[in-house]
CSV table of C-alpha atoms in Angstrom, one decimal:
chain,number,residue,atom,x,y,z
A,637,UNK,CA,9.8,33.1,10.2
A,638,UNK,CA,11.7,29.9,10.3
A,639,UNK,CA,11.3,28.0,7.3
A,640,UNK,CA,9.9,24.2,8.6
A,641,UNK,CA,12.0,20.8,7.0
A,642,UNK,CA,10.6,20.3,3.5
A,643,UNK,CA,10.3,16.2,3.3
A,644,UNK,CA,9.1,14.7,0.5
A,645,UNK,CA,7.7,10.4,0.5
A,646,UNK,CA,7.3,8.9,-3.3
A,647,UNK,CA,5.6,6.0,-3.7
A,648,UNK,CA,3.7,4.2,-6.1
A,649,UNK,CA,-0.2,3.2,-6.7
A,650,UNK,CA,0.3,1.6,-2.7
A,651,UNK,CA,1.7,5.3,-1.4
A,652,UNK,CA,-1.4,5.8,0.8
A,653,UNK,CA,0.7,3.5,3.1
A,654,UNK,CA,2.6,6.3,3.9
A,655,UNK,CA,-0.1,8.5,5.7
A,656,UNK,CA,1.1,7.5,9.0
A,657,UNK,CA,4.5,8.2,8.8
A,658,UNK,CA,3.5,11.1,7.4
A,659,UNK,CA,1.7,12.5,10.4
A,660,UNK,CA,4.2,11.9,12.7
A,661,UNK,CA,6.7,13.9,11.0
A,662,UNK,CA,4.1,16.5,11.0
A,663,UNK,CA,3.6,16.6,14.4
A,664,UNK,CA,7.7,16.7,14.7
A,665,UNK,CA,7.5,19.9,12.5
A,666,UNK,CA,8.3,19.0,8.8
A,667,UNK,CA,6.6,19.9,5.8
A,668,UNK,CA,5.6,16.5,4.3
A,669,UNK,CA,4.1,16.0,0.8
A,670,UNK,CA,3.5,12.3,-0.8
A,671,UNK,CA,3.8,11.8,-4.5
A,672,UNK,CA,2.1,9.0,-5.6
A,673,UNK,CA,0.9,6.7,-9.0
A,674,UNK,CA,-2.6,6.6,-7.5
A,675,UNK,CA,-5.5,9.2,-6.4
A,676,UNK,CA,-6.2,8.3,-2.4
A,677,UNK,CA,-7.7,10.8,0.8
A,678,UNK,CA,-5.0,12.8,1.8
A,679,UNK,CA,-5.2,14.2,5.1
A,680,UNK,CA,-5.8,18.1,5.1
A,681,UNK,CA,-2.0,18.9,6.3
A,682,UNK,CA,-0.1,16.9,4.0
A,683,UNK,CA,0.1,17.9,0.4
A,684,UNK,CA,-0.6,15.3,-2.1
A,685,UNK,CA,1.0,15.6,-5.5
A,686,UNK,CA,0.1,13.0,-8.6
A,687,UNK,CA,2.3,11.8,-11.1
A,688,UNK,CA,2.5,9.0,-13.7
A,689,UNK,CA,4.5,5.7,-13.3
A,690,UNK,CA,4.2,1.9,-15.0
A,691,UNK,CA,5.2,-0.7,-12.9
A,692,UNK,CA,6.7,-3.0,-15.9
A,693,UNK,CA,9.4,-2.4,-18.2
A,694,UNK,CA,8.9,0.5,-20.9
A,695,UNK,CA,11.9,2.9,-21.5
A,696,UNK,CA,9.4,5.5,-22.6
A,697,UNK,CA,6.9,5.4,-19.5
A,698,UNK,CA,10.3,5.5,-17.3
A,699,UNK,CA,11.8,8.8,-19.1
A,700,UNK,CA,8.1,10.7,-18.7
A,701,UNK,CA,8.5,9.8,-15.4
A,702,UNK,CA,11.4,11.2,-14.9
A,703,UNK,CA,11.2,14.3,-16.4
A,704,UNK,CA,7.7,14.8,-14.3
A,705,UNK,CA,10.1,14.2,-11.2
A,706,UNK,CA,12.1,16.9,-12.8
A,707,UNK,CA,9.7,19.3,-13.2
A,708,UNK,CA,8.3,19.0,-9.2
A,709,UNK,CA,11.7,18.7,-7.7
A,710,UNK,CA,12.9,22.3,-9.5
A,711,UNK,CA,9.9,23.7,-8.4
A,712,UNK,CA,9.1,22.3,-5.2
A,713,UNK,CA,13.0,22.3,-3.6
A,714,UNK,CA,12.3,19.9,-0.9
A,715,UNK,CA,15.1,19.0,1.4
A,716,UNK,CA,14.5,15.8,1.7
A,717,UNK,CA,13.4,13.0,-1.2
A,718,UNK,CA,12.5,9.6,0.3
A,719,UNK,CA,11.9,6.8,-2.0
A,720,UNK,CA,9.7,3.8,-1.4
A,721,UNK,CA,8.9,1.2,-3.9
A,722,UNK,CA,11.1,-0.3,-6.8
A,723,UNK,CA,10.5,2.1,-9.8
A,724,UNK,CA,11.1,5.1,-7.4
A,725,UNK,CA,14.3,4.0,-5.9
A,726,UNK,CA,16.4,4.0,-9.2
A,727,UNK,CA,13.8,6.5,-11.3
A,728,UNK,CA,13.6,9.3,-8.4
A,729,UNK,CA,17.6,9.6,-8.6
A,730,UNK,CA,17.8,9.4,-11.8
A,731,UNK,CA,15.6,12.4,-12.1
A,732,UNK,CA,17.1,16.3,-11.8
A,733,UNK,CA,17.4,17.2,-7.8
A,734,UNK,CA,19.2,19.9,-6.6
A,735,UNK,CA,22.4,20.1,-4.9
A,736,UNK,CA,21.0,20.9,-1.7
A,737,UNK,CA,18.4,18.0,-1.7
A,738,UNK,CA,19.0,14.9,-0.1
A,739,UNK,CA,17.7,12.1,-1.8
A,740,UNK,CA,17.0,8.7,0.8
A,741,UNK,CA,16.0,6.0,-0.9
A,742,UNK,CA,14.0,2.5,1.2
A,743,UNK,CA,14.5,-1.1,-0.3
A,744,UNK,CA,11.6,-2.7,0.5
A,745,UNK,CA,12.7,-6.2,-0.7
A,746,UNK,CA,14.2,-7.2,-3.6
A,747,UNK,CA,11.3,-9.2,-5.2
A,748,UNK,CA,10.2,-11.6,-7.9
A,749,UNK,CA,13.0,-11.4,-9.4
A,750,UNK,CA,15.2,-12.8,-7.1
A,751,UNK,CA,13.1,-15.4,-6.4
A,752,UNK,CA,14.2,-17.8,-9.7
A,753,UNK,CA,17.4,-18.7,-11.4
A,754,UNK,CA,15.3,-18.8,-14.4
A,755,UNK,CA,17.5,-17.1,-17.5
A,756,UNK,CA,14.7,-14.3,-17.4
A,757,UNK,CA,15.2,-13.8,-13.8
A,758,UNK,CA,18.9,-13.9,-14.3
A,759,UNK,CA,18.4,-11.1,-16.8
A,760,UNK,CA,16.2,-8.9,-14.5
A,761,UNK,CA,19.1,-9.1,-11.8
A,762,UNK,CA,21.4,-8.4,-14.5
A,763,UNK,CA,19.2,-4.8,-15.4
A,764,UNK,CA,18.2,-3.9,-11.5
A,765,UNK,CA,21.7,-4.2,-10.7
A,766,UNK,CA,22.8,-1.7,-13.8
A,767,UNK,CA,20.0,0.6,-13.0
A,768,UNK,CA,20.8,1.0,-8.9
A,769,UNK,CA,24.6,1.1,-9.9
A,770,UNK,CA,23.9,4.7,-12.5
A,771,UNK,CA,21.7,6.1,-9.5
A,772,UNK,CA,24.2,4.9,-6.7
A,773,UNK,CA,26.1,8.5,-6.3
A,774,UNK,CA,22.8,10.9,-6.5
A,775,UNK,CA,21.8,9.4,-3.6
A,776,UNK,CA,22.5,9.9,0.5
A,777,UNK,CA,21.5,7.4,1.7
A,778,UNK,CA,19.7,3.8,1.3
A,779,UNK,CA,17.5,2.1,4.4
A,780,UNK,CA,16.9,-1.3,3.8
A,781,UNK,CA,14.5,-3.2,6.0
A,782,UNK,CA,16.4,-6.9,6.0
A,783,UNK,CA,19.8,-7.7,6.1
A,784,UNK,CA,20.3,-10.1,3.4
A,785,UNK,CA,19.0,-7.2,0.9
A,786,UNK,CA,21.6,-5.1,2.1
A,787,UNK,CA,24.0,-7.7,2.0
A,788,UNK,CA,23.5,-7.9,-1.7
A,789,UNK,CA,23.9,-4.3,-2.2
A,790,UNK,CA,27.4,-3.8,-0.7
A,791,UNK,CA,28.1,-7.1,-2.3
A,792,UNK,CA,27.7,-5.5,-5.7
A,793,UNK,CA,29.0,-2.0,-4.5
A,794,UNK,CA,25.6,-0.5,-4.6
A,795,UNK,CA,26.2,1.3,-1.1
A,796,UNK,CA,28.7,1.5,1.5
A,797,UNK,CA,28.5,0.9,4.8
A,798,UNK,CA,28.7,4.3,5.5
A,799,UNK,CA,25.4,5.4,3.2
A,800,UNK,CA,23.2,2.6,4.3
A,801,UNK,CA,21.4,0.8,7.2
A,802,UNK,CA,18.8,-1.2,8.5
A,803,UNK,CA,15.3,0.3,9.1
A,804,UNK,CA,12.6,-2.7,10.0
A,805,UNK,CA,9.7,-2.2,7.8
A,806,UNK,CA,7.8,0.7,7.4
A,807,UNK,CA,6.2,0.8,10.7
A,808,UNK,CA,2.8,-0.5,12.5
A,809,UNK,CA,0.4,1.8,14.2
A,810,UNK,CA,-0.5,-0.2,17.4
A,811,UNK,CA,-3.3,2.0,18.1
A,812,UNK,CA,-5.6,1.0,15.1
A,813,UNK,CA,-5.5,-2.3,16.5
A,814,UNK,CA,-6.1,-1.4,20.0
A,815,UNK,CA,-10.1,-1.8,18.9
A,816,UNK,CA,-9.7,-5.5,18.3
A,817,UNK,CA,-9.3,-8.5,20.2
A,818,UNK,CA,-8.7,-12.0,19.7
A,819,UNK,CA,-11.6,-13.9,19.4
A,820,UNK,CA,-12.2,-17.6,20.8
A,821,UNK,CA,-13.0,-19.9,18.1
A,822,UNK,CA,-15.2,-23.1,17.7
A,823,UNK,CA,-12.6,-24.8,15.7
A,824,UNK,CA,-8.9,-23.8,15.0
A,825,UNK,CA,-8.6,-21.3,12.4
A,826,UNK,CA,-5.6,-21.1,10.2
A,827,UNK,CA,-5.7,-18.1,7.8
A,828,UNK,CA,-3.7,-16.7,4.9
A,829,UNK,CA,-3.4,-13.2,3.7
A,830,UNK,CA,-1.4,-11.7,0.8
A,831,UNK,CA,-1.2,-11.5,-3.0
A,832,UNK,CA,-1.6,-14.8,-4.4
A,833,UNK,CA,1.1,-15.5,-6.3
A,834,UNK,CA,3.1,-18.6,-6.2
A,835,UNK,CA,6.4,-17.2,-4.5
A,836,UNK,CA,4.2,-16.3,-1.6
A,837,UNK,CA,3.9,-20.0,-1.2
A,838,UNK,CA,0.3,-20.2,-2.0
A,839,UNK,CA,0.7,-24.1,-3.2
A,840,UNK,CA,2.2,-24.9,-0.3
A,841,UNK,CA,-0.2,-23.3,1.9
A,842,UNK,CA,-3.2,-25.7,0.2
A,843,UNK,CA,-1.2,-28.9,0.0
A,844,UNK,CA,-0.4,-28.3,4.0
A,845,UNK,CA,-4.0,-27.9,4.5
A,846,UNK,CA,-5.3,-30.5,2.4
A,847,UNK,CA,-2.5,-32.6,4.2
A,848,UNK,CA,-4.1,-32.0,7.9
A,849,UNK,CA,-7.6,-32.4,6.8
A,850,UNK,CA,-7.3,-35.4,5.4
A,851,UNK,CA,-5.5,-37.0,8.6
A,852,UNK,CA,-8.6,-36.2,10.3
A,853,UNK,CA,-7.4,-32.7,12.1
A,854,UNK,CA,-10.1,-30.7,12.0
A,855,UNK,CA,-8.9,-27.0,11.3
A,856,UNK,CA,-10.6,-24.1,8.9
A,857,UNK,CA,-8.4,-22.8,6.5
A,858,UNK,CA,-8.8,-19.3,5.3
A,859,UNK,CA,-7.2,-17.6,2.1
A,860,UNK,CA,-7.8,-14.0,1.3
A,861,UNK,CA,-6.2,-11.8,-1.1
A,862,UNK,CA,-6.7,-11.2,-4.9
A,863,UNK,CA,-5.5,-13.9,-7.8
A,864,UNK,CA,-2.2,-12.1,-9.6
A,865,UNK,CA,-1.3,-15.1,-11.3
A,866,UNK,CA,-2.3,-17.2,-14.1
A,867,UNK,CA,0.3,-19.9,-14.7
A,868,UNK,CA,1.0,-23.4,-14.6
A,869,UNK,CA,2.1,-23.1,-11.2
A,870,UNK,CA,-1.1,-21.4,-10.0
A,871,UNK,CA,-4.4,-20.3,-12.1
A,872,UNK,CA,-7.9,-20.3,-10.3
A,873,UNK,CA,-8.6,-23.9,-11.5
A,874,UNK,CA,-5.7,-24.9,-9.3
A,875,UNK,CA,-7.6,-22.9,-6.4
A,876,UNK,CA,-10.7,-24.4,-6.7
A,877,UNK,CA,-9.4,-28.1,-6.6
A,878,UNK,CA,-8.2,-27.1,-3.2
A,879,UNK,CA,-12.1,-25.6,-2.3
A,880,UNK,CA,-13.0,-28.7,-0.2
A,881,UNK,CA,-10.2,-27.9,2.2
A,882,UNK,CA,-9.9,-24.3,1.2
A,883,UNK,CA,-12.1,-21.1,1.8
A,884,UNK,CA,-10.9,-19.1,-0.4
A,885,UNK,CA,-12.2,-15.4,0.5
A,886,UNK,CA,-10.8,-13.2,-2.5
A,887,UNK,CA,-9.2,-9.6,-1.9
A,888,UNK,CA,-11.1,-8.1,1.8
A,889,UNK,CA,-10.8,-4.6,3.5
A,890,UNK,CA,-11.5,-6.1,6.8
A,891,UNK,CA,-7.9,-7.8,7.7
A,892,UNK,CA,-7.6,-7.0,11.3
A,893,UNK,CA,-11.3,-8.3,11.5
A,894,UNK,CA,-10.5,-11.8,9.6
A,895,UNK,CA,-7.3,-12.2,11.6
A,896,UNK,CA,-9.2,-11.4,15.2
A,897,UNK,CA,-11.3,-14.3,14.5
A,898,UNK,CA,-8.7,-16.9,13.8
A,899,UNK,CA,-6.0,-18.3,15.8
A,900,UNK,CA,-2.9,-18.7,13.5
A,901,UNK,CA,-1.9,-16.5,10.6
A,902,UNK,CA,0.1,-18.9,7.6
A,903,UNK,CA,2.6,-17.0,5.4
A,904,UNK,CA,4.9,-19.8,4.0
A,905,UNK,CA,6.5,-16.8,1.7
A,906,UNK,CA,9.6,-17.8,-0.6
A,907,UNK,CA,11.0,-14.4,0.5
A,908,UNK,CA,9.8,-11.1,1.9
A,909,UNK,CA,10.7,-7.5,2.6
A,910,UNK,CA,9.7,-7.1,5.8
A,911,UNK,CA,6.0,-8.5,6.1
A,912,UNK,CA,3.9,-6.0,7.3
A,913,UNK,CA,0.4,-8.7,7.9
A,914,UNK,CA,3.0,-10.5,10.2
A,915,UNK,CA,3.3,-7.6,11.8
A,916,UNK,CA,-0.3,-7.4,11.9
A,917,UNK,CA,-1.2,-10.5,13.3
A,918,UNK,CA,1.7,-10.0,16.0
A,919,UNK,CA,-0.5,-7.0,16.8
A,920,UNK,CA,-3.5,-8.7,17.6
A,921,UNK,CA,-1.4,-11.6,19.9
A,922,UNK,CA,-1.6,-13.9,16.7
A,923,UNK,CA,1.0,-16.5,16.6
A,924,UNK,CA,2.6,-17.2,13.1
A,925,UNK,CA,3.9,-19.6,11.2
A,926,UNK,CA,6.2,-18.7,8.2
A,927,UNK,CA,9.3,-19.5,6.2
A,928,UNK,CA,12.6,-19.1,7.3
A,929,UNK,CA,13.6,-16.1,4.8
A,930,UNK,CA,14.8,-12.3,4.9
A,931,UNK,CA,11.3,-10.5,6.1
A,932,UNK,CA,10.0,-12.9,8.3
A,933,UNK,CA,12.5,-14.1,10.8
A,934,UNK,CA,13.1,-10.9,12.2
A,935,UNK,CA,9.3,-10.9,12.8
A,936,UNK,CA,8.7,-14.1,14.1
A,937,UNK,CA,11.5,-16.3,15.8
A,938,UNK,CA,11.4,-20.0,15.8
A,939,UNK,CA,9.0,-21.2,18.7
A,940,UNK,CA,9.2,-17.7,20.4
A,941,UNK,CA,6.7,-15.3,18.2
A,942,UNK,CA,5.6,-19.0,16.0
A,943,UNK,CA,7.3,-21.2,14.0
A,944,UNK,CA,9.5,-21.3,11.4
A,945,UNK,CA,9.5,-23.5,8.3
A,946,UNK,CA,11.6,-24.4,5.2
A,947,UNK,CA,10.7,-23.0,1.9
A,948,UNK,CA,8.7,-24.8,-0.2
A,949,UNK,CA,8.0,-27.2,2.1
A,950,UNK,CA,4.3,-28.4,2.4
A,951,UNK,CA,5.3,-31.2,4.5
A,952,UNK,CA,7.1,-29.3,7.6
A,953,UNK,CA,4.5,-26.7,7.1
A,954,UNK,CA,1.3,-29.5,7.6
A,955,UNK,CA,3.7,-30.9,10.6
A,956,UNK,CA,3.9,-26.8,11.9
A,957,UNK,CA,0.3,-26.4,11.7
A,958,UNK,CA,-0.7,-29.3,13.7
A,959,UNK,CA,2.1,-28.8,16.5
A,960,UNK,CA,0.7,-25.0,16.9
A,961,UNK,CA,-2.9,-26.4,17.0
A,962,UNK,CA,-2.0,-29.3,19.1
A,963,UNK,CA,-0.1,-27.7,22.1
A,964,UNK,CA,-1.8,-25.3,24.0
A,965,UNK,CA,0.6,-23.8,26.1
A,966,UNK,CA,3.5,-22.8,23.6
A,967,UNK,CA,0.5,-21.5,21.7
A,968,UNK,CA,-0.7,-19.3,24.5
A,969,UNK,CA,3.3,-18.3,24.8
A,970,UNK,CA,3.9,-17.6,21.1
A,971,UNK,CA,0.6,-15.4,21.2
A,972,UNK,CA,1.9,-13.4,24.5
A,973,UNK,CA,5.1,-13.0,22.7
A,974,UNK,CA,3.8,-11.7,19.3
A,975,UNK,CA,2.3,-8.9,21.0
A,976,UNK,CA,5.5,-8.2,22.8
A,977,UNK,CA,8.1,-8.2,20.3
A,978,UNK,CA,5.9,-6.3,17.6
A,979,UNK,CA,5.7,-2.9,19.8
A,980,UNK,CA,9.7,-2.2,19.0
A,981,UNK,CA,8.5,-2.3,15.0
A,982,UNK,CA,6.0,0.6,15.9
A,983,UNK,CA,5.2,3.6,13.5
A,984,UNK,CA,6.7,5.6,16.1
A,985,UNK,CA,10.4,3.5,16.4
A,986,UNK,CA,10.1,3.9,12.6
A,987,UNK,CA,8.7,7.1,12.4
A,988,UNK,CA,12.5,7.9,15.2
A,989,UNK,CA,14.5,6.1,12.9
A,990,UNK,CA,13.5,8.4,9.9
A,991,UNK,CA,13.6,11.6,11.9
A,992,UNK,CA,17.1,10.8,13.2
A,993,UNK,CA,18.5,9.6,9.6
A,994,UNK,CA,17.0,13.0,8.4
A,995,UNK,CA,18.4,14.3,11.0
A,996,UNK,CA,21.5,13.7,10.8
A,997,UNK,CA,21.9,14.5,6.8
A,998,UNK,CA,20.4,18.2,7.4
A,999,UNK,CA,22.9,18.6,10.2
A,1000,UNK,CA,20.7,19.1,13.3
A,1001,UNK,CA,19.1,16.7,15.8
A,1002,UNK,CA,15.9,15.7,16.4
A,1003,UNK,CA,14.2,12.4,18.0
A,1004,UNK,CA,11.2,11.1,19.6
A,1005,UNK,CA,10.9,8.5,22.4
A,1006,UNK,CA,11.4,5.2,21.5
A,1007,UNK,CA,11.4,1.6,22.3
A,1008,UNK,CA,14.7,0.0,21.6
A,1009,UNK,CA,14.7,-2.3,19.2
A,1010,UNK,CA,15.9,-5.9,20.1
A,1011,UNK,CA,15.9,-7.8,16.9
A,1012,UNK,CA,17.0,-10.9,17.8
């Protein structure tokens, strides 16, 4: 009997994203377990193993980790380790693997921390840099899914050219939206969707709206996501002095149903990985407007998919708004263009990308039809 590909995805308390990925490299004939932080419903065919990890900074959390990856690896001997998620990427290679096992680690965007020239920022960079440079020679290979974040990478010798490249996201499963459709609304419908922190632009997002309301437009402005910050800079007081102009929905399950009845999705981020709710709204022929950063543009291209803004500008995002609400026809071409350019940034052009890396470090070959990708 021959024995099937033995691939392995860790993630952390968000690893139920992976389920999709997963089945398709079922149905290509891999063995695929997910590790994850967090209990979810694991489909019957792919193994589901738990293990412990903390998000922030503690030394002692991070070496139980580790020697928890120790113990799985040794006994599970998967041939392929792929990392998702911050903690993971550094931790996983860190962790005992044996010589066979190749270890393929995903950036998914650099973060926070790269947000702020703040000293504590500074000192973050400083750590995350040390970290990824101890793990840089246990691993194979490192996707990252915007260029600037590999950019930074070879910059500081993380990778080579040779051990890296370019994998758009982590993949959109155009079916599940096939159920929904674009809805016609009474009055133009802006909406907002993420965690609300202020590097995601949040401020901006309220002042823009507050901005077009009170020069008469009359738009609805949606917000939905759960409140992760409690600063100066944002706090739930700061929220609700934006209520008049505002709806703020708090954190929803029903995204694609929110989004079908709207007409323009907002995500005036101060940088992404690769936005998967842009992705989303593309899905459903929404037109977006978003900053001009790593994770968005390849997503949405200045007045072809939406518009694109400066960061931190509330201004030139009020003055986006009412140009996309205001001219019907580019909006009707931005919507018909969303749609289009989101199918090369399916789950199964991921799901090929993947295969074919894997492929390729096992030594055999192996792909599925694809669209090709035209990012630009």
């Amino acid at each position: 009997m021959i024995r099937k590909t033995k691939v392995c995805l860790v993630g952390s308390e968000d690893a139920y994203k992976r389920i999709s990925l997963a089945n398709l490299l079922l149905k290509q004939g891999f063995e695929v377990a997910i590790m994850s932080s967090a209990p979810f419903e694991c489909p019957k065919d792919i193994r589901f193993i738990a293990y412990d990890l903390n998000r922030g900074l503690n030394l002692f959390s991070d070496i139980k980790t580790i020697l928890q990856y120790r113990r799985i690896f040794r006994r599970e001997k998967f041939d392929i380790v792929q990392t998702f998620d911050t903690k993971p990427a550094f931790l996983v290679p860190l962790s005992y693997i044996a010589s066979k096992t190749k270890v393929v680690r995903t950036v998914t965007g650099l973060g926070t921390i790269f947000m702020s020239d703040a000293l504590k920022y500074k000192i973050l960079r400083f750590v995350y840099t040390i970290l990824h440079s101890f793990a840089k020679n246990k691993v194979s290979h490192t996707t990252f899914q915007n260029e600037d974040d590999r950019s930074f990478f070879l910059r500081k010798n993380l990778v080579t050219l040779e051990n890296s490249s370019l994998i758009y996201g982590s993949g959109i499963d155009l079916d599940l939206f096939s159920e929904y459709s674009k809805k016609k609304t009474e009055v133009f419908t802006f909406i907002c969707v993420g965690r609300l922190v202020y590097e995601k632009g949040i401020i901006n997002y309220l002042e823009a709206a507050k901005s077009c309301i009170e020069s008469n437009h009359n738009y609805r402005f949606l917000l939905v996501g759960p409140l992760e910050e409690k600063s100066k800079k944002l706090n739930s007081e700061i929220l609700n002095t934006y209520s008049k102009y505002v709806e703020w929905l708090g954190p929803k399950s029903n995204i694609p149903e929110l989004l079908e009845n709207s007409d323009a999705f907002v995500l005036p981020t101060f940088r992404e990985g690769f936005s998967r709710v842009l992705l989303e709204a593309s899905a459903l022929s929404i037109p977006s407007i978003t900053s001009d950063v790593p994770g968005t543009r390849e997503i949405v291209r200045h007045e072809k998919e939406g518009l694109l803004t400066p960061v931190n500008d509330s201004v030139a995002l009020a003055k986006a708004m009412i140009q996309m609400a205001s001219n019907e026809s580019a909006y009707l071409s931005y919507a018909k263009n969303a749609r289009d350019h989101v199918k090369q940034f399916s789950l199964k052009n991921i799901a090929n990308a993947y295969i074919q890396l894997y492929s390729k470090l096992l030594g055999f070959n192996k792909s599925i039809k694809t669209i090709k990708p035209q990012y630009s």
